[in-house]
Coordinates of N, CA and C in Angstrom, one line a residue:
X890 N -12.9 22.9 -7.1 CA -11.9 23.1 -6.1 C -10.7 22.2 -6.4
X891 N -9.5 22.7 -6.3 CA -8.3 21.9 -6.6 C -7.8 21.1 -5.4
X892 N -7.2 20.0 -5.7 CA -6.6 19.2 -4.7 C -5.3 19.9 -4.2
X893 N -5.2 20.1 -2.9 CA -4.1 20.7 -2.3 C -4.0 20.3 -0.8
X894 N -3.0 20.6 -0.2 CA -2.7 20.2 1.2 C -3.9 20.5 2.1
X895 N -4.3 19.5 2.9 CA -5.4 19.6 3.9 C -6.8 19.6 3.3
X896 N -6.9 19.2 2.1 CA -8.3 19.1 1.5 C -8.6 17.6 1.5
X897 N -9.9 17.3 1.7 CA -10.4 15.9 1.7 C -10.7 15.6 0.2
X898 N -10.1 14.5 -0.2 CA -10.2 14.1 -1.6 C -10.8 12.7 -1.7
X899 N -11.8 12.5 -2.6 CA -12.4 11.2 -2.9 C -11.9 10.7 -4.3
X900 N -11.4 9.5 -4.4 CA -11.0 9.0 -5.7 C -11.5 7.6 -5.9
X901 N -11.8 7.3 -7.2 CA -11.9 5.9 -7.6 C -10.6 5.5 -8.3
X902 N -10.1 4.3 -8.0 CA -8.8 3.9 -8.6 C -8.8 2.5 -9.0
X903 N -8.0 2.2 -10.0 CA -7.7 0.8 -10.4 C -6.2 0.8 -10.4
X904 N -5.6 -0.2 -9.7 CA -4.2 -0.4 -9.5 C -3.8 -1.7 -10.2
X905 N -2.7 -1.6 -11.1 CA -2.2 -2.8 -11.8 C -0.7 -2.9 -11.6
X906 N -0.2 -4.1 -11.9 CA 1.3 -4.3 -11.8 C 1.8 -4.1 -13.2
X907 N 3.1 -4.3 -13.4 CA 3.8 -4.2 -14.7 C 3.2 -5.1 -15.8
X908 N 2.6 -6.2 -15.4 CA 2.1 -7.2 -16.3 C 0.6 -6.9 -16.6
X909 N 0.1 -5.8 -16.1 CA -1.3 -5.5 -16.3 C -2.3 -6.3 -15.4
X910 N -1.8 -7.0 -14.4 CA -2.7 -7.7 -13.5 C -3.2 -6.8 -12.5
X911 N -4.5 -6.8 -12.2 CA -5.1 -6.0 -11.2 C -4.7 -6.4 -9.8
X912 N -4.2 -5.4 -9.0 CA -3.8 -5.6 -7.7 C -4.9 -5.2 -6.7
X913 N -5.5 -4.0 -7.0 CA -6.6 -3.5 -6.1 C -7.4 -2.5 -6.9
X914 N -8.6 -2.2 -6.4 CA -9.5 -1.2 -7.0 C -10.5 -0.7 -5.9
X915 N -11.0 0.4 -6.1 CA -11.9 1.0 -5.2 C -13.3 0.4 -5.3
X916 N -13.7 -0.2 -6.4 CA -14.9 -0.9 -6.6 C -16.2 -0.1 -6.3
X917 N -16.2 1.1 -6.7 CA -17.4 1.9 -6.5 C -17.5 2.5 -5.1
X918 N -16.6 2.2 -4.2 CA -16.6 2.8 -2.9 C -15.3 3.6 -2.8
X919 N -15.4 4.9 -3.2 CA -14.2 5.8 -3.3 C -13.3 5.8 -2.1
X920 N -12.0 5.9 -2.4 CA -11.0 6.1 -1.3 C -11.1 7.5 -0.9
X921 N -11.3 7.8 0.4 CA -11.3 9.2 0.9 C -10.1 9.4 1.8
X922 N -9.4 10.5 1.5 CA -8.1 10.7 2.3 C -7.9 12.2 2.5
X923 N -7.1 12.6 3.4 CA -6.7 14.0 3.6 C -5.4 14.2 2.9
X924 N -5.4 15.1 1.9 CA -4.3 15.3 1.0 C -3.1 16.0 1.7
X925 N -1.9 15.6 1.4 CA -0.7 16.2 1.9 C -0.3 15.8 3.3
X926 N -0.9 14.7 3.8 CA -0.6 14.2 5.1 C -0.1 12.8 5.2
X927 N 0.5 12.3 4.1 CA 1.1 11.0 4.1 C 0.0 9.9 4.2
X928 N -1.2 10.1 3.7 CA -2.2 9.1 3.8 C -2.3 8.2 2.6
X929 N -1.6 8.6 1.5 CA -1.5 7.7 0.3 C 0.0 7.8 -0.1
X930 N 0.4 6.9 -1.0 CA 1.8 6.9 -1.4 C 2.2 8.3 -2.0
X931 N 3.5 8.7 -1.8 CA 3.9 10.0 -2.2 C 3.8 10.3 -3.7
X932 N 4.1 9.3 -4.5 CA 4.1 9.4 -6.0 C 2.7 9.7 -6.5
X933 N 1.7 9.0 -5.9 CA 0.3 9.2 -6.4 C -0.2 10.6 -5.9
X934 N 0.2 10.9 -4.7 CA -0.2 12.2 -4.1 C 0.3 13.4 -5.0
X935 N 1.5 13.3 -5.5 CA 2.1 14.3 -6.4 C 1.3 14.4 -7.7
X936 N 1.0 13.2 -8.2 CA 0.2 13.2 -9.5 C -1.2 13.8 -9.4
X937 N -1.8 13.8 -8.2 CA -3.1 14.3 -7.9 C -3.1 15.8 -7.6
X938 N -2.0 16.3 -7.1 CA -1.9 17.7 -6.7 C -2.4 18.6 -7.9
X939 N -3.4 19.5 -7.5 CA -3.9 20.5 -8.5 C -5.1 20.0 -9.3
X940 N -5.4 18.7 -9.2 CA -6.5 18.2 -10.0 C -7.8 18.5 -9.3
X941 N -8.9 18.4 -10.1 CA -10.3 18.8 -9.7 C -11.2 17.6 -9.9
X942 N -12.4 17.7 -9.2 CA -13.4 16.6 -9.4 C -13.7 16.4 -10.9
X943 N -13.7 15.2 -11.3 CA -14.0 14.8 -12.7 C -12.7 14.6 -13.5
X944 N -11.5 15.0 -13.0 CA -10.3 14.8 -13.7 C -9.9 13.3 -13.6
X945 N -9.2 12.8 -14.6 CA -8.7 11.5 -14.7 C -7.2 11.5 -14.8
X946 N -6.6 10.6 -14.0 CA -5.1 10.5 -14.0 C -4.7 9.1 -14.2
X947 N -3.8 8.9 -15.2 CA -3.1 7.6 -15.4 C -1.7 7.8 -15.2
X948 N -1.1 7.0 -14.3 CA 0.3 7.3 -14.0 C 1.0 5.9 -13.5
X949 N 2.3 5.9 -13.6 CA 3.1 4.8 -13.1 C 4.0 5.4 -12.0
X950 N 3.9 4.7 -10.9 CA 4.7 5.2 -9.7 C 5.8 4.2 -9.5
X951 N 7.0 4.7 -9.5 CA 8.2 3.9 -9.2 C 8.2 3.4 -7.8
X952 N 8.9 2.3 -7.5 CA 9.0 1.8 -6.1 C 9.4 2.8 -5.1
X953 N 10.4 3.7 -5.4 CA 10.9 4.7 -4.5 C 9.8 5.7 -4.1
X954 N 8.8 5.9 -4.9 CA 7.7 6.8 -4.6 C 6.5 6.1 -4.2
X955 N 6.6 4.8 -3.9 CA 5.5 4.0 -3.5 C 5.8 3.3 -2.2
X956 N 6.1 2.0 -2.2 CA 6.4 1.3 -1.0 C 7.9 0.9 -0.8
X957 N 8.7 1.6 -1.6 CA 10.2 1.4 -1.5 C 10.7 0.2 -2.3
X958 N 12.0 0.1 -2.3 CA 12.6 -1.0 -3.0 C 12.6 -2.2 -2.1
X959 N 12.7 -3.4 -2.7 CA 12.7 -4.6 -1.9 C 14.0 -4.7 -1.2
X960 N 14.0 -4.9 0.1 CA 15.2 -4.9 1.0 C 15.5 -6.3 1.4
X961 N 16.5 -6.9 0.9 CA 16.9 -8.3 1.3 C 17.1 -8.5 2.8
X962 N 17.6 -7.4 3.4 CA 17.8 -7.5 4.9 C 16.5 -7.7 5.7
X963 N 15.4 -7.5 5.0 CA 14.1 -7.7 5.7 C 13.5 -9.1 5.4
X964 N 14.3 -10.0 4.8 CA 13.9 -11.4 4.6 C 14.9 -12.2 5.5
X965 N 14.3 -12.9 6.4 CA 15.1 -13.6 7.4 C 14.3 -14.8 7.9
X966 N 15.0 -15.7 8.6 CA 14.4 -16.9 9.2 C 14.2 -16.8 10.7
X967 N 13.1 -17.4 11.1 CA 12.7 -17.4 12.5 C 12.3 -18.9 12.8
X968 N 12.3 -19.2 14.1 CA 12.0 -20.6 14.5 C 10.5 -20.9 14.3
X969 N 10.2 -22.0 13.9 CA 8.8 -22.4 13.7 C 8.0 -22.3 15.0
X970 N 8.7 -22.6 16.2 CA 8.1 -22.5 17.5 C 7.7 -21.1 17.9
X971 N 8.1 -20.1 17.1 CA 7.7 -18.7 17.4 C 6.3 -18.4 17.0
X972 N 5.7 -19.4 16.3 CA 4.3 -19.2 15.8 C 3.3 -20.0 16.7
X973 N 2.2 -19.4 17.0 CA 1.2 -20.0 17.9 C 0.8 -21.4 17.4
X974 N 0.4 -21.5 16.1 CA 0.0 -22.8 15.5 C 1.0 -23.2 14.5
X975 N 2.2 -23.6 15.0 CA 3.4 -23.9 14.1 C 3.2 -25.0 13.1
X976 N 2.3 -25.9 13.4 CA 2.0 -27.0 12.5 C 1.2 -26.6 11.3
X977 N 0.6 -25.4 11.3 CA -0.3 -25.0 10.3 C 0.3 -23.9 9.4
X978 N 1.6 -23.6 9.6 CA 2.3 -22.6 8.8 C 2.5 -23.1 7.3
X979 N 2.1 -22.2 6.4 CA 2.3 -22.5 5.0 C 2.9 -21.3 4.3
X980 N 3.6 -21.5 3.2 CA 4.1 -20.4 2.3 C 3.0 -19.6 1.8
X981 N 3.1 -18.3 1.9 CA 2.1 -17.3 1.5 C 1.3 -16.8 2.6
X982 N 1.3 -17.4 3.8 CA 0.5 -16.9 4.9 C 1.1 -15.6 5.3
X983 N 0.3 -14.7 5.8 CA 0.7 -13.4 6.3 C 0.3 -13.3 7.8
X984 N 1.2 -12.6 8.6 CA 1.0 -12.4 10.0 C 1.3 -10.9 10.3
X985 N 0.7 -10.5 11.4 CA 1.1 -9.2 11.9 C 2.2 -9.4 13.0
X986 N 3.3 -8.6 12.9 CA 4.4 -8.6 13.8 C 4.6 -7.3 14.5
X987 N 4.8 -7.3 15.8 CA 5.0 -6.1 16.5 C 6.4 -5.6 16.3
X988 N 6.6 -4.3 16.0 CA 8.0 -3.8 16.0 C 8.0 -2.4 16.6
X989 N 9.1 -1.7 16.7 CA 9.2 -0.4 17.4 C 8.2 0.6 16.9
X990 N 8.0 0.7 15.6 CA 7.1 1.7 15.0 C 5.6 1.2 15.0
X991 N 5.3 0.1 15.5 CA 3.9 -0.4 15.5 C 3.9 -1.8 14.9
X992 N 2.8 -2.1 14.2 CA 2.6 -3.4 13.6 C 3.1 -3.4 12.1
X993 N 3.6 -4.6 11.7 CA 4.0 -4.8 10.3 C 3.5 -6.1 9.9
X994 N 3.1 -6.2 8.6 CA 2.6 -7.5 8.0 C 3.9 -8.1 7.5
X995 N 4.0 -9.4 7.8 CA 5.1 -10.2 7.3 C 4.5 -11.4 6.6
X996 N 5.2 -11.9 5.5 CA 4.8 -13.0 4.7 C 5.7 -14.1 4.8
X997 N 5.2 -15.3 4.9 CA 6.0 -16.6 4.9 C 6.4 -16.8 3.5
X998 N 7.7 -16.9 3.2 CA 8.2 -17.1 1.8 C 8.9 -18.4 1.7
X999 N 9.1 -19.2 2.8 CA 9.8 -20.4 2.7 C 9.7 -21.2 4.0
X1000 N 9.8 -22.5 4.0 CA 9.8 -23.3 5.2 C 10.9 -24.4 5.0
X1001 N 11.8 -24.5 5.9 CA 12.9 -25.5 5.8 C 13.0 -26.1 7.2
X1002 N 12.3 -27.3 7.4 CA 12.3 -27.9 8.7 C 11.7 -27.0 9.8
X1003 N 12.5 -26.7 10.8 CA 12.1 -25.9 11.9 C 12.3 -24.4 11.6
X1004 N 12.8 -24.0 10.5 CA 13.0 -22.6 10.1 C 12.0 -22.1 9.2
X1005 N 11.4 -21.0 9.5 CA 10.4 -20.3 8.7 C 11.0 -19.0 8.1
X1006 N 11.1 -18.9 6.8 CA 11.7 -17.7 6.2 C 10.5 -16.7 6.0
X1007 N 10.7 -15.5 6.5 CA 9.7 -14.5 6.4 C 10.2 -13.3 5.7
X1008 N 9.3 -12.6 5.0 CA 9.7 -11.3 4.3 C 8.8 -10.2 5.0
X1009 N 9.6 -9.3 5.6 CA 8.9 -8.1 6.3 C 8.8 -6.9 5.4
X1010 N 9.1 -7.0 4.1 CA 8.9 -5.9 3.2 C 7.4 -5.8 2.9
X1011 N 7.0 -4.6 2.6 CA 5.6 -4.4 2.2 C 5.4 -5.3 0.9
X1012 N 4.2 -6.0 0.8 CA 4.0 -6.9 -0.4 C 4.2 -6.2 -1.7
X1013 N 4.1 -4.8 -1.8 CA 4.3 -4.1 -3.0 C 5.6 -3.5 -3.1
X1014 N 6.5 -3.7 -2.2 CA 7.9 -3.1 -2.3 C 8.6 -3.7 -3.5
X1015 N 9.3 -2.8 -4.2 CA 10.0 -3.1 -5.4 C 9.2 -3.2 -6.6
X1016 N 7.9 -2.9 -6.6 CA 7.1 -2.9 -7.7 C 6.7 -1.5 -8.2
X1017 N 6.7 -1.4 -9.5 CA 6.1 -0.2 -10.1 C 4.6 -0.4 -10.1
X1018 N 3.9 0.7 -9.8 CA 2.4 0.7 -9.6 C 1.7 1.5 -10.7
X1019 N 0.8 0.9 -11.4 CA 0.1 1.6 -12.5 C -1.3 1.9 -12.0
X1020 N -1.5 3.2 -11.9 CA -2.8 3.7 -11.4 C -3.7 4.3 -12.5
X1021 N -4.9 4.1 -12.5 CA -5.9 4.8 -13.3 C -6.9 5.4 -12.2
X1022 N -6.9 6.7 -12.1 CA -7.7 7.4 -11.0 C -8.7 8.3 -11.6
X1023 N -9.8 8.4 -11.0 CA -10.8 9.4 -11.3 C -11.1 10.2 -10.0
X1024 N -10.9 11.5 -10.0 CA -11.2 12.3 -8.9 C -12.7 12.5 -8.8
X1025 N -13.3 12.0 -7.7 CA -14.7 12.1 -7.5 C -15.1 13.4 -6.8
X1026 N -14.3 13.8 -5.8 CA -14.7 15.0 -5.0 C -13.5 15.6 -4.3
X1027 N -13.5 16.9 -4.2 CA -12.5 17.7 -3.4 C -13.2 18.7 -2.5
X1028 N -13.0 18.7 -1.3 CA -13.6 19.7 -0.4 C -12.7 20.1 0.7
X1029 N -13.1 21.2 1.4 CA -12.3 21.6 2.6 C -12.5 20.6 3.7
X1030 N -11.4 20.5 4.5 CA -11.5 19.5 5.6 C -12.2 20.2 6.8
X1031 N -12.9 19.4 7.6 CA -13.5 20.0 8.8 C -12.5 20.1 9.9
X1032 N -12.7 20.7 11.0 CA -11.8 20.9 12.1 C -11.4 19.5 12.6
X1033 N -12.3 18.6 12.7 CA -12.0 17.2 13.2 C -11.1 16.4 12.3
X1034 N -11.3 16.7 11.0 CA -10.4 15.9 10.0 C -9.0 16.4 10.0

């Protein structure tokens, strides 16, 4: 059965950056998603379209087809007092922030006195993503799915 819209797909994947460093992997627990419903990044979804169980796909997804370009307007400073435990803030920490569309993960990228510089871009924004994927299973979706 081929991968197409509204089919349930199971994949094993290995994700690396441009330097070949592993970012993520399914580690024997396949990722299961409903194809064609924005459940995975658009670039990977396009590469998987029409594939069958057992097929292997190696591809590089440009930022525009993944998590978008890095947007400098999404890097800004907030007051240290806006954090619950302001004395424990460190560069690299991540927090969930409420916004109009729901929750967003923000990363602390700098601290200058009482100002905390945060980056609200997705951590993989601006990065090309290198995928090695094996299609494990493709099936029709149930009514609930």
